[in-house]
PDB file of C-alpha atoms in Angstrom:
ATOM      1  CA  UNK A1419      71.063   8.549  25.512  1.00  0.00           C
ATOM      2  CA  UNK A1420      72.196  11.394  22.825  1.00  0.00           C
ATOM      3  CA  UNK A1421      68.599  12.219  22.169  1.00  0.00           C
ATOM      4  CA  UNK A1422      65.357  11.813  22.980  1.00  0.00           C
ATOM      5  CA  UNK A1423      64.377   8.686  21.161  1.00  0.00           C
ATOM      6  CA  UNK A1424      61.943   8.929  18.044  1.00  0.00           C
ATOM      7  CA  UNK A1425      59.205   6.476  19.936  1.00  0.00           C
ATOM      8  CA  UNK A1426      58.409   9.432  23.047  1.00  0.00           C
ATOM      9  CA  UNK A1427      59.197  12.382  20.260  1.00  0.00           C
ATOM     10  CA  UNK A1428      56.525  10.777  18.129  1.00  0.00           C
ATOM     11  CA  UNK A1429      53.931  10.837  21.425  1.00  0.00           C
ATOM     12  CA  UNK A1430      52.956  14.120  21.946  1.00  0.00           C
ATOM     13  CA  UNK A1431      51.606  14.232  25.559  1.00  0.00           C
ATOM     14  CA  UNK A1432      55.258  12.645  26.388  1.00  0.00           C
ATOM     15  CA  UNK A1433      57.169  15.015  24.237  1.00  0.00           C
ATOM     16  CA  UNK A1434      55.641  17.957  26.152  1.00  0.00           C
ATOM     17  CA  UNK A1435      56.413  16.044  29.777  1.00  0.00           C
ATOM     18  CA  UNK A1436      60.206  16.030  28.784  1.00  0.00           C
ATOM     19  CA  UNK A1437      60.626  19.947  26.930  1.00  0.00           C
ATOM     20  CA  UNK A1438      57.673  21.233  27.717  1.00  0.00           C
ATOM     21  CA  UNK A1439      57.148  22.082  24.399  1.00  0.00           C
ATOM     22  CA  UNK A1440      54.708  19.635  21.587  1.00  0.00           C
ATOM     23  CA  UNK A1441      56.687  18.774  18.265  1.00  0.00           C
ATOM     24  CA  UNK A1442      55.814  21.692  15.840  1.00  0.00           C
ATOM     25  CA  UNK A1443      56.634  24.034  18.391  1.00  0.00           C
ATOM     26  CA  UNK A1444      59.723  22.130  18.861  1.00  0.00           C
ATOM     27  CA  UNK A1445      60.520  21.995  14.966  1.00  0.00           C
ATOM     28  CA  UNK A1446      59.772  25.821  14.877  1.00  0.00           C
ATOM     29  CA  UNK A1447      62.792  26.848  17.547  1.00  0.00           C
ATOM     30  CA  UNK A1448      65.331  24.352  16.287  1.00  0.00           C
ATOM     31  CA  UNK A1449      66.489  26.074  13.093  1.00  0.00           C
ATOM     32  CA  UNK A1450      67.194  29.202  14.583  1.00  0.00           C
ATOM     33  CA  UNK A1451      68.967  27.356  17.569  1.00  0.00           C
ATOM     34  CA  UNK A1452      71.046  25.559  15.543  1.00  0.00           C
ATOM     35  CA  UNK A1453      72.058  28.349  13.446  1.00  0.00           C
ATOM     36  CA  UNK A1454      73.137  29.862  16.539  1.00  0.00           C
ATOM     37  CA  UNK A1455      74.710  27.231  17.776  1.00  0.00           C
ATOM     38  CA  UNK A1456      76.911  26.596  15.262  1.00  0.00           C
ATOM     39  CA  UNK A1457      77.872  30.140  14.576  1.00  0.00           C
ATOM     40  CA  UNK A1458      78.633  30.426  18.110  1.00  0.00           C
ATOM     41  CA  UNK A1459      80.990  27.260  17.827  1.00  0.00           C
ATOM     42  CA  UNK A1460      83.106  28.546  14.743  1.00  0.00           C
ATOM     43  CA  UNK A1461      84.623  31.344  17.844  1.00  0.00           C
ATOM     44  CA  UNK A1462      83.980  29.903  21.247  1.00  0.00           C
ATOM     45  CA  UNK A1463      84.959  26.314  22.699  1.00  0.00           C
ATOM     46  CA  UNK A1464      82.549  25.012  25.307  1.00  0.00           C
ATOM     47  CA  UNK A1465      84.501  26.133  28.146  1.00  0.00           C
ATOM     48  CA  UNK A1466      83.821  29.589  26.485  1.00  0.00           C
ATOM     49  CA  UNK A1467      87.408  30.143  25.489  1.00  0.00           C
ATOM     50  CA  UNK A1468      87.839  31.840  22.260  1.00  0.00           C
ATOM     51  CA  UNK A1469      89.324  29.964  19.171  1.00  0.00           C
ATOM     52  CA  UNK A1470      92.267  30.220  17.576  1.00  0.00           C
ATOM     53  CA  UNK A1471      91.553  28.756  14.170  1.00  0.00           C
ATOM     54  CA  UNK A1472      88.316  29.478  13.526  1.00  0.00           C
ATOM     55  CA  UNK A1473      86.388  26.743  12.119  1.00  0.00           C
ATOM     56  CA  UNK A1474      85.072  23.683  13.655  1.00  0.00           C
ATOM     57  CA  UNK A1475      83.786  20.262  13.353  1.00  0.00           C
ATOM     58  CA  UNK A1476      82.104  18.056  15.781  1.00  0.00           C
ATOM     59  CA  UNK A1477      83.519  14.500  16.211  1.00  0.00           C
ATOM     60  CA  UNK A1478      81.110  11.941  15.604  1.00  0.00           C
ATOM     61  CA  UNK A1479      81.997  10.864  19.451  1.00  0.00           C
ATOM     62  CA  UNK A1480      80.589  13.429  21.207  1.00  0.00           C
ATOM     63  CA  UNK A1481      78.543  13.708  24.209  1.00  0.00           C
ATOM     64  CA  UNK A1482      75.496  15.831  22.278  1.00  0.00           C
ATOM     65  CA  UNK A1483      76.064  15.521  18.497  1.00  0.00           C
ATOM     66  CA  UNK A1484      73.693  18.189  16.610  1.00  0.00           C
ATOM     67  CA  UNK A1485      72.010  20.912  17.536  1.00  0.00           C
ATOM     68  CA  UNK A1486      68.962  18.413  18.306  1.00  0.00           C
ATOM     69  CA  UNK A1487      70.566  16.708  20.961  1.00  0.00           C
ATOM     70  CA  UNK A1488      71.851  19.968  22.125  1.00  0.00           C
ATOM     71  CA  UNK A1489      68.451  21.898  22.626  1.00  0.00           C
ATOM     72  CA  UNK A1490      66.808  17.999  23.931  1.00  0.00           C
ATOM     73  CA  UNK A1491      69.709  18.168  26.506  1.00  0.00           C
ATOM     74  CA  UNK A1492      68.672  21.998  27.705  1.00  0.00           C
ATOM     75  CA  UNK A1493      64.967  21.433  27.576  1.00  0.00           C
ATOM     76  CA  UNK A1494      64.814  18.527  29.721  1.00  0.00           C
ATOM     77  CA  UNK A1495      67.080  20.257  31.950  1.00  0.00           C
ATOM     78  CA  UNK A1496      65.409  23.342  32.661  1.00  0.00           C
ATOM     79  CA  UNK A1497      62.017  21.112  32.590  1.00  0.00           C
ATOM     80  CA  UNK A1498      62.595  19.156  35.734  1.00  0.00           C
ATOM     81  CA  UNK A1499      65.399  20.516  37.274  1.00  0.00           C
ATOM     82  CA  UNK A1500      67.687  17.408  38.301  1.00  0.00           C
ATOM     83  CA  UNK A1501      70.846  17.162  39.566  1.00  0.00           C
ATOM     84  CA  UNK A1502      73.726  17.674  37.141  1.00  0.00           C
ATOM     85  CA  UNK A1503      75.183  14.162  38.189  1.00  0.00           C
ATOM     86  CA  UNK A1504      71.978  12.737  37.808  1.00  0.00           C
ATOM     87  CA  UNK A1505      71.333  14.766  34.178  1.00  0.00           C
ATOM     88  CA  UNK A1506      74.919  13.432  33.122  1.00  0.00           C
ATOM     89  CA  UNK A1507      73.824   9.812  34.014  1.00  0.00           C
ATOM     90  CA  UNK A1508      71.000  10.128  30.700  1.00  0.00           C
ATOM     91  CA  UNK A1509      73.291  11.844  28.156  1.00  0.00           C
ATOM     92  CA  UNK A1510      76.655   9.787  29.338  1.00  0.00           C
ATOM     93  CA  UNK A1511      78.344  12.939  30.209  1.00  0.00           C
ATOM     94  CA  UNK A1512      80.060  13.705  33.686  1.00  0.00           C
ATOM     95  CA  UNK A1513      78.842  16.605  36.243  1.00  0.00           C
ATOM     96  CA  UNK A1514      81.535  18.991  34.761  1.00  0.00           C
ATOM     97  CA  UNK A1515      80.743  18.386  31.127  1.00  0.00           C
ATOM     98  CA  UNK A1516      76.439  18.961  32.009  1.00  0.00           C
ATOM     99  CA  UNK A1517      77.772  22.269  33.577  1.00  0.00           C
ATOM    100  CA  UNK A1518      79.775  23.629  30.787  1.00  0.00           C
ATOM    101  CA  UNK A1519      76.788  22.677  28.254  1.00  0.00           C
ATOM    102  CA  UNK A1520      74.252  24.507  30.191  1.00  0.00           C
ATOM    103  CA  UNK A1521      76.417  27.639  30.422  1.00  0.00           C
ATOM    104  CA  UNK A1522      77.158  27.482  26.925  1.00  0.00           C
ATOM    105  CA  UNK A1523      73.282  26.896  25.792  1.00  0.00           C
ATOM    106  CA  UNK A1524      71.549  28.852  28.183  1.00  0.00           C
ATOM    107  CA  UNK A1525      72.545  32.448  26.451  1.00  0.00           C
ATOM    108  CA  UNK A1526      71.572  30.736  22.618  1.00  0.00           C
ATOM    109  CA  UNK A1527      68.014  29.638  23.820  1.00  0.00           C
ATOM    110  CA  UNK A1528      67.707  33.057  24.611  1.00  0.00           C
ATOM    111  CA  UNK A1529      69.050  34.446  21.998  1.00  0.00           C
ATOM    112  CA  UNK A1530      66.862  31.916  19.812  1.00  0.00           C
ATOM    113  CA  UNK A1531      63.464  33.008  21.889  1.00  0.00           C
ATOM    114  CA  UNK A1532      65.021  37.016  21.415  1.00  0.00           C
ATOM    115  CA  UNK A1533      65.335  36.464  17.246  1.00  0.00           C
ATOM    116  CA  UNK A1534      61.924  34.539  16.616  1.00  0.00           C
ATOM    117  CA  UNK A1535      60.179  37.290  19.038  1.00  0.00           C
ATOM    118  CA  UNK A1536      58.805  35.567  21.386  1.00  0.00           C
ATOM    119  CA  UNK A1537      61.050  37.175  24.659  1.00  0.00           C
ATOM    120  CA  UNK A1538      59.563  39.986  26.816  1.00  0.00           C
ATOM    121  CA  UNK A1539      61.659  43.812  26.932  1.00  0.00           C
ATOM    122  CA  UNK A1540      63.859  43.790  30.278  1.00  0.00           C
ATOM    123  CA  UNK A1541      65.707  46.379  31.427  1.00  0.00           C
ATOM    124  CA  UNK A1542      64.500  50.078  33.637  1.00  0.00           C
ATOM    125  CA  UNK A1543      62.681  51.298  31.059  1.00  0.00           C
ATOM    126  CA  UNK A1544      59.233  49.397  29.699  1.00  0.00           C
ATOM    127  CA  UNK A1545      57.145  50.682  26.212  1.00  0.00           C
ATOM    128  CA  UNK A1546      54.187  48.805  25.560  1.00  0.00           C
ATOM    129  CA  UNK A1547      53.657  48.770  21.738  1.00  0.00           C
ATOM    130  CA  UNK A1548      50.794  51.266  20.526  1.00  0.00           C
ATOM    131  CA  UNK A1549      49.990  48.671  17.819  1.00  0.00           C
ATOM    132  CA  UNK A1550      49.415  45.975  20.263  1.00  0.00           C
ATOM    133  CA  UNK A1551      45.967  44.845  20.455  1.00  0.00           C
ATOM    134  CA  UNK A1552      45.279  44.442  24.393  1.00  0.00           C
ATOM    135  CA  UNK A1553      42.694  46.220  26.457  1.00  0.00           C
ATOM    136  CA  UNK A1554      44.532  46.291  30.038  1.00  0.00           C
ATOM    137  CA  UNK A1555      48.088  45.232  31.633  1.00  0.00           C
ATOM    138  CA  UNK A1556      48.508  43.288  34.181  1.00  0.00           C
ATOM    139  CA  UNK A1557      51.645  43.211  36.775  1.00  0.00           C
ATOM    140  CA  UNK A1558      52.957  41.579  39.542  1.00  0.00           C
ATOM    141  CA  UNK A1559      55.954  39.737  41.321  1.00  0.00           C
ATOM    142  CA  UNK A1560      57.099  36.422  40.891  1.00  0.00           C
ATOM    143  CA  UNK A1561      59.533  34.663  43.435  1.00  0.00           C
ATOM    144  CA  UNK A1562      61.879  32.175  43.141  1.00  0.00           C
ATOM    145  CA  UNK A1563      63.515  29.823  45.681  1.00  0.00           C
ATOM    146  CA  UNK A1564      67.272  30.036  45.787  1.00  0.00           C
ATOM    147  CA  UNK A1565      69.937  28.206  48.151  1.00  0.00           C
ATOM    148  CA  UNK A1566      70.447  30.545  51.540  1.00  0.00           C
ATOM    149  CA  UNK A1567      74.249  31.936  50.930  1.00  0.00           C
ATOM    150  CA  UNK A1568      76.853  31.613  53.874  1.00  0.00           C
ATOM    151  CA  UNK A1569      77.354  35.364  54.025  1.00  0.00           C
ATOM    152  CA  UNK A1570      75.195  36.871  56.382  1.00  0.00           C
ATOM    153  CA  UNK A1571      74.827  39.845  54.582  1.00  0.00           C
ATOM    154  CA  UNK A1572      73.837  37.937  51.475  1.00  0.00           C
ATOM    155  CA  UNK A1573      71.307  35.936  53.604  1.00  0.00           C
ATOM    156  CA  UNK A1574      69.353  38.879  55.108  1.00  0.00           C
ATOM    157  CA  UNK A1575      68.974  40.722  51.391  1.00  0.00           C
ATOM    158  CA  UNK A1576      67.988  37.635  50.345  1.00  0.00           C
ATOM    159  CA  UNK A1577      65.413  36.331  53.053  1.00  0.00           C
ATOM    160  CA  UNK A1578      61.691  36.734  51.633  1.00  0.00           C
ATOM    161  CA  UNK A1579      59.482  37.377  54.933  1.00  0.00           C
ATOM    162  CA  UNK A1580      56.631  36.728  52.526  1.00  0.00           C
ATOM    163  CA  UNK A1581      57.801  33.119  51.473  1.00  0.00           C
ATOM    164  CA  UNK A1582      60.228  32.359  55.167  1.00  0.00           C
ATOM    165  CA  UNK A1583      63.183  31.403  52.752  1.00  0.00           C
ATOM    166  CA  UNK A1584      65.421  32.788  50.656  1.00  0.00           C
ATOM    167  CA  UNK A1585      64.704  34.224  47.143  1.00  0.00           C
ATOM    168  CA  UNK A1586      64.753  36.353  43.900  1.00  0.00           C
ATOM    169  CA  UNK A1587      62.261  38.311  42.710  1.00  0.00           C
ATOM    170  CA  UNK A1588      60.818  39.587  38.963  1.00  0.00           C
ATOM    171  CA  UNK A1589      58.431  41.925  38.127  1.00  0.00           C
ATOM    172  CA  UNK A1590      56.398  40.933  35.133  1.00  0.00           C
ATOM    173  CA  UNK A1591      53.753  42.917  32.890  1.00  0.00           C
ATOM    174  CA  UNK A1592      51.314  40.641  30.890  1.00  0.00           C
ATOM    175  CA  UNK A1593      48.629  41.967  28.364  1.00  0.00           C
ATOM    176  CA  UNK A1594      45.048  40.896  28.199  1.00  0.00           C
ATOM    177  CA  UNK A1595      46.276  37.818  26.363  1.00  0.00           C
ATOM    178  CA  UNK A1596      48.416  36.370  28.555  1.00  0.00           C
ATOM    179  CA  UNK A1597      51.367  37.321  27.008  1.00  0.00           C
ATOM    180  CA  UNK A1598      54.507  38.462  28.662  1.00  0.00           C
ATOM    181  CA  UNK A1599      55.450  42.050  27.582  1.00  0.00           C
ATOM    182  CA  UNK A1600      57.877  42.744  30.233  1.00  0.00           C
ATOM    183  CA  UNK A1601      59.871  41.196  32.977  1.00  0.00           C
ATOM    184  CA  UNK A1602      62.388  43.360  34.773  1.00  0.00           C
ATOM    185  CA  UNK A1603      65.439  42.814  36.136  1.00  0.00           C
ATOM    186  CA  UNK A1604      66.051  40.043  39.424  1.00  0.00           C
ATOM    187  CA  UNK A1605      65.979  41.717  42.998  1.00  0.00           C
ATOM    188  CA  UNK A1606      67.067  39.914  46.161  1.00  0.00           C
ATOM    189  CA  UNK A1607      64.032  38.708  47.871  1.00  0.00           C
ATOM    190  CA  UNK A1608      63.988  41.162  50.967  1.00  0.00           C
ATOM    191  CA  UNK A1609      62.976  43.835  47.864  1.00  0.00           C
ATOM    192  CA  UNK A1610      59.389  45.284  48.546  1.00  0.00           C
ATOM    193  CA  UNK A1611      57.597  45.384  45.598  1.00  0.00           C
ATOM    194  CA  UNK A1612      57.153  48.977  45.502  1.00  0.00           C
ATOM    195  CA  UNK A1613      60.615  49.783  45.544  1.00  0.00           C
ATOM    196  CA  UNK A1614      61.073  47.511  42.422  1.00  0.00           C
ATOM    197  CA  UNK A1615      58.289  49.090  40.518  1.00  0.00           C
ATOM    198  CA  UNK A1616      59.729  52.608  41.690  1.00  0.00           C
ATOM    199  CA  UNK A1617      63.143  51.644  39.665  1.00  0.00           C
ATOM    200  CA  UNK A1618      60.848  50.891  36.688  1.00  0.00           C
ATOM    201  CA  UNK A1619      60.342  53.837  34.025  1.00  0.00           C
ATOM    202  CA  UNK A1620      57.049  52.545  32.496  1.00  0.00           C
ATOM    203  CA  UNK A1621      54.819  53.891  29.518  1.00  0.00           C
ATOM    204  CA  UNK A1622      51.836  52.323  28.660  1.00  0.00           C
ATOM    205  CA  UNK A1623      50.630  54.411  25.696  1.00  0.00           C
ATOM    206  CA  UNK A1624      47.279  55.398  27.648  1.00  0.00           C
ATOM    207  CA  UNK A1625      46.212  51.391  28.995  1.00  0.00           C
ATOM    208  CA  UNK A1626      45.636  50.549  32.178  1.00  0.00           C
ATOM    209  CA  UNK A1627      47.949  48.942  34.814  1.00  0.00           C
ATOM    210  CA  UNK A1628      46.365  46.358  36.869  1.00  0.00           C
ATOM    211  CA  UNK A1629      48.406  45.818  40.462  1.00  0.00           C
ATOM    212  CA  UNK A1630      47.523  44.480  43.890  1.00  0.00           C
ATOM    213  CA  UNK A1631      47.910  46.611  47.154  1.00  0.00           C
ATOM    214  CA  UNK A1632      51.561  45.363  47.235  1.00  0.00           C
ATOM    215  CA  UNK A1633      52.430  48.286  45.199  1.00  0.00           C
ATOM    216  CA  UNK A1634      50.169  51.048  46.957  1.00  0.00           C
ATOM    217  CA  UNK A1635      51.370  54.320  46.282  1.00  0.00           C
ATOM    218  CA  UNK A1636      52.391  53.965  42.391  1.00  0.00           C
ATOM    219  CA  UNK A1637      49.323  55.541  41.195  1.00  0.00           C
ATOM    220  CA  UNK A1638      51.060  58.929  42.498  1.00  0.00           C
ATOM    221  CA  UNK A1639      53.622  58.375  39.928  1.00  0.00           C
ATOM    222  CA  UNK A1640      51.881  56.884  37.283  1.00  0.00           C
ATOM    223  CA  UNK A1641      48.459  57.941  36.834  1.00  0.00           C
ATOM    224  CA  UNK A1642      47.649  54.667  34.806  1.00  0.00           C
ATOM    225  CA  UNK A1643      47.691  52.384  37.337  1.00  0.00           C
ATOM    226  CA  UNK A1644      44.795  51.025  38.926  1.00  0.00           C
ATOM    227  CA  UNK A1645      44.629  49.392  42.318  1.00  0.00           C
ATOM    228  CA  UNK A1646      41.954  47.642  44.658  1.00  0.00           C
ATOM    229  CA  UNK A1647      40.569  49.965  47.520  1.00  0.00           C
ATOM    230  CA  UNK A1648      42.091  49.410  50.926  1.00  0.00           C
ATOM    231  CA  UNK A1649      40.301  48.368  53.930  1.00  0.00           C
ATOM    232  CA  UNK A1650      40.435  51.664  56.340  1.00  0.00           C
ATOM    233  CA  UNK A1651      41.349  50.472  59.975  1.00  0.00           C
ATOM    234  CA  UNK A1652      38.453  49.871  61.810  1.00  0.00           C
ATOM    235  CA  UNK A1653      36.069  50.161  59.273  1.00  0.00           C
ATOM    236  CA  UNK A1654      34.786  47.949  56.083  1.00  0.00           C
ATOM    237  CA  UNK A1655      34.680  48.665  52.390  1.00  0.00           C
ATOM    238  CA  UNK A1656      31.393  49.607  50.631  1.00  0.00           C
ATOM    239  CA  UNK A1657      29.420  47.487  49.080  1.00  0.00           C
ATOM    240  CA  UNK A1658      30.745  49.220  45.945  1.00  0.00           C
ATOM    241  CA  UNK A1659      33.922  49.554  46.961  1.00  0.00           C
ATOM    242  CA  UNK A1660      34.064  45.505  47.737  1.00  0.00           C
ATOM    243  CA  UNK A1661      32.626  45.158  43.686  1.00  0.00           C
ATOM    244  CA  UNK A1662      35.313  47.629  42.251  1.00  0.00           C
ATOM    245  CA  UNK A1663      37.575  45.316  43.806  1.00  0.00           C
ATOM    246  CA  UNK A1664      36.099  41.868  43.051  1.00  0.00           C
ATOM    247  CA  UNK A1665      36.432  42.979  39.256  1.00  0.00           C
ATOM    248  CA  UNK A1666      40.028  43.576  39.654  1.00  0.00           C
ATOM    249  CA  UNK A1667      40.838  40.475  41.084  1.00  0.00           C
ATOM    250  CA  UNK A1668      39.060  38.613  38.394  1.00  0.00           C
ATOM    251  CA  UNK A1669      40.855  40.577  35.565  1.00  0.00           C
ATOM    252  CA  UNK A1670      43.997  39.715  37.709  1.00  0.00           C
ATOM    253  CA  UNK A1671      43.901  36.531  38.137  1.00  0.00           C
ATOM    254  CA  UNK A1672      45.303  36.303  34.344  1.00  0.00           C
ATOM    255  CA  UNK A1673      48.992  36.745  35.615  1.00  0.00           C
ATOM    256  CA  UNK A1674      48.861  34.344  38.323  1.00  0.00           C
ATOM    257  CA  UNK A1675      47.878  31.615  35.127  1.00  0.00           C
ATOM    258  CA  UNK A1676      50.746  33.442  33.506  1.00  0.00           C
ATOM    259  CA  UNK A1677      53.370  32.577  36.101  1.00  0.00           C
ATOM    260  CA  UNK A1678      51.619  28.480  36.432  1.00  0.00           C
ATOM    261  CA  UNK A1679      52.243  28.470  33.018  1.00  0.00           C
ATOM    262  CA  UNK A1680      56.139  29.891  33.449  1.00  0.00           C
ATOM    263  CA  UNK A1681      56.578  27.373  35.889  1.00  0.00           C
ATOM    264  CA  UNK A1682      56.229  24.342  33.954  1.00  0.00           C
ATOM    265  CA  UNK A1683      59.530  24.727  33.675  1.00  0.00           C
ATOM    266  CA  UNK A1684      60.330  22.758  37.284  1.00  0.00           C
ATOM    267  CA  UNK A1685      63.399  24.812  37.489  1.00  0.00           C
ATOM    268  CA  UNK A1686      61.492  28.286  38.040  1.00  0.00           C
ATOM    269  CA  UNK A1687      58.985  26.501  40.267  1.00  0.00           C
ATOM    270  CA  UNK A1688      61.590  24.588  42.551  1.00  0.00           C
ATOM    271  CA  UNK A1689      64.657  25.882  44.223  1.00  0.00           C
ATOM    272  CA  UNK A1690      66.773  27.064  41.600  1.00  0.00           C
ATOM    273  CA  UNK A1691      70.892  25.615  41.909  1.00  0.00           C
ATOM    274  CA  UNK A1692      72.785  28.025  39.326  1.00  0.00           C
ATOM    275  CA  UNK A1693      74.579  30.221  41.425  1.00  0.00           C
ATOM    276  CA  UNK A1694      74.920  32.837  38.745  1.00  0.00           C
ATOM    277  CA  UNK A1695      73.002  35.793  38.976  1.00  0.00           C
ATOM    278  CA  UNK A1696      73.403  36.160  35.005  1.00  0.00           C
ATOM    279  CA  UNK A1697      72.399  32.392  34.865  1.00  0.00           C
ATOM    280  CA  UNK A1698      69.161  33.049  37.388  1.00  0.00           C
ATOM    281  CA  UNK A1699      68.098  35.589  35.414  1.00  0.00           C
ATOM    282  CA  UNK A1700      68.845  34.181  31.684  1.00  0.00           C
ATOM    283  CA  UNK A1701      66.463  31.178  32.691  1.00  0.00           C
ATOM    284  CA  UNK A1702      63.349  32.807  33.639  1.00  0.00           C
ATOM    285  CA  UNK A1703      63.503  35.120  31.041  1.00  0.00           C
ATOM    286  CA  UNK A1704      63.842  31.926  28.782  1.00  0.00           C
ATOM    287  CA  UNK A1705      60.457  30.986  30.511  1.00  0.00           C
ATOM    288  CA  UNK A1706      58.945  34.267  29.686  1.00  0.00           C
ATOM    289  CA  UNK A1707      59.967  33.536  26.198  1.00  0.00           C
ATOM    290  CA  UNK A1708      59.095  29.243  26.027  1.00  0.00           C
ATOM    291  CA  UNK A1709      55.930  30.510  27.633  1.00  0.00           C
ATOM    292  CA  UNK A1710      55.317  33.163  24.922  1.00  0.00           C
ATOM    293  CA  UNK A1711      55.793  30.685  22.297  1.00  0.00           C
ATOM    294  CA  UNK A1712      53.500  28.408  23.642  1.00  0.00           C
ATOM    295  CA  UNK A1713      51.005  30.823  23.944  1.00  0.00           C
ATOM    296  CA  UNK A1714      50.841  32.183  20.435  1.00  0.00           C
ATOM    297  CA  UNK A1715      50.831  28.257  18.747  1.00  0.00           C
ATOM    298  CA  UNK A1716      47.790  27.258  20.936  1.00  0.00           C
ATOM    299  CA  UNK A1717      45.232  29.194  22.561  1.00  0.00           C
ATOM    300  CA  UNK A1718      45.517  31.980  24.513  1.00  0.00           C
ATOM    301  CA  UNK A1719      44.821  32.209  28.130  1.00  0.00           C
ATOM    302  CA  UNK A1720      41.527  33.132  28.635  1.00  0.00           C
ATOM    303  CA  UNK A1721      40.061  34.314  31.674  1.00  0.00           C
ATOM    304  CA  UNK A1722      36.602  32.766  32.263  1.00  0.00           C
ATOM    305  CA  UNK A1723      35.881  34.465  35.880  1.00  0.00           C
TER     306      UNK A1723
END
């Protein structure tokens, strides 16, 4: 199989099972990924060794002729997360050749995501856009399963005692939407939440920061945060107290859609096999940004609670 064949792109409900994405969505990412990917070809091999001569033409022999076959390859890849071997098997490519075409196509489908506008700001420092048109932000942690290293070391900053395994963690900022705004950088999974936010510089031009008592103590720091009331030891909330916080949880129950959503993608969701920490964090930021596009072609998320 070079592609995926025009009798499931044609079904819609089928086409989303393989990419995750429906047809006009798909239709809408593939110029830009194919200018990309061919500009990127004129310089680089797909070993990532730079050319000599530079100019380049694909031989009508390849593995994944096009820039359609190309982007089919990566979407059904990141969608459900099978073995290389196995992912070879489909596109008549060995192990080797599936691993130098996802390193080579992960950074583009970024890149793509990053041009058309759809990718969240990363990085220490966050802005939220004064012209947006949200009434709140939301924020929390997402974790994701990794393979337990055979450094000890590397095992115990990675060891989650939340989840009993070993992980990476994000911290992501959603508006009232549903739409990603922000996802920082990826922490070992012994990181408290706190101490991730902490390393944040965040301005949220006056709105409101939504977080759970995982980050308790941030509203010292920044004054726009908002958090749920504690339970005092030995004693219970009042009853208004107990609404305050029933309200929060309903307006934060938006970013735990937001990461279902992310995690259609099987390879946030299950145990993640790229070693790379460049790689780990280039695909869930291309989640951020697949989820993103989704959410601006159909309907947003709305919160019904």
């Amino acid at each position: 199989m070079k592609q995926i064949n025009k009798k499931l792109r044609a079904a819609d409900n089928k086409f989303r099972a393989l990419t995750s994405l429906n047809q006009c969505e798909y239709e809408f990412v593939l110029p830009v990924f194919d200018e990309l990917v061919c500009e990127r070809l004129k310089y680089y091999t797909l070993k990532g060794r730079r050319r000599v001569i530079k100019s380049y033409h694909e031989a009508a022999n390849s593995s994944l002729p096009g820039s359609r076959s190309k982007l089919d390859f990566l979407l059904m890849y990141l969608k459900e997360n099978v073995g290389q071997a196995y992912h070879g098997c489909h596109f008549g490519m060995s192990q080797s050749k599936v691993s130098e075409g996802v390193s080579f196509l992960l950074p583009l489908l970024e890149s793509c995501l990053n041009k058309l506008g759809f990718q969240p700001q990363t990085g220490s420092v966050f802005h939220f856009p004064s012209q947006a048109q949200s009434d709140y932000l939301i924020g929390d942690v997402t974790e994701r399963s990794i393979p337990r290293r055979k450094c000890n070391d590397a095992q115990q900053d990675e060891y989650s005692g939340k989840k009993k395994c070993h992980t990476v963690k994000n911290l992501a900022i959603c508006d009232s939407n549903g739409t990603v705004v922000y996802l920082g950088e990826t922490y070992e999974g012994s990181m408290h939440d706190k101490t991730i936010f902490d390393d944040l510089r965040i301005d949220t031009q006056g709105f409101n920061l939504l977080l759970d008592l995982g980050f308790q103590g941030a509203e010292k720091d920044c004054p726009s945060v908002i958090l749920p009331f504690k339970k005092p030891k030995n004693k219970d909330l009042t009853k208004l107290q107990k609404s305050v916080n029933k309200g929060i949880s309903k307006e934060r129950v938006l970013i735990e859609n937001v990461f279902a959503r992310m995690k259609r993608l099987k390879i946030i969701r299950n145990k993640i096999r790229l070693r790379s920490a460049q790689a780990r964090h280039t695909v869930i930021m291309i989640a951020a940004g697949i989820h993103n596009l989704r959410n601006s072609f159909r309907n947003p998320i709305i919160n019904y609670s």
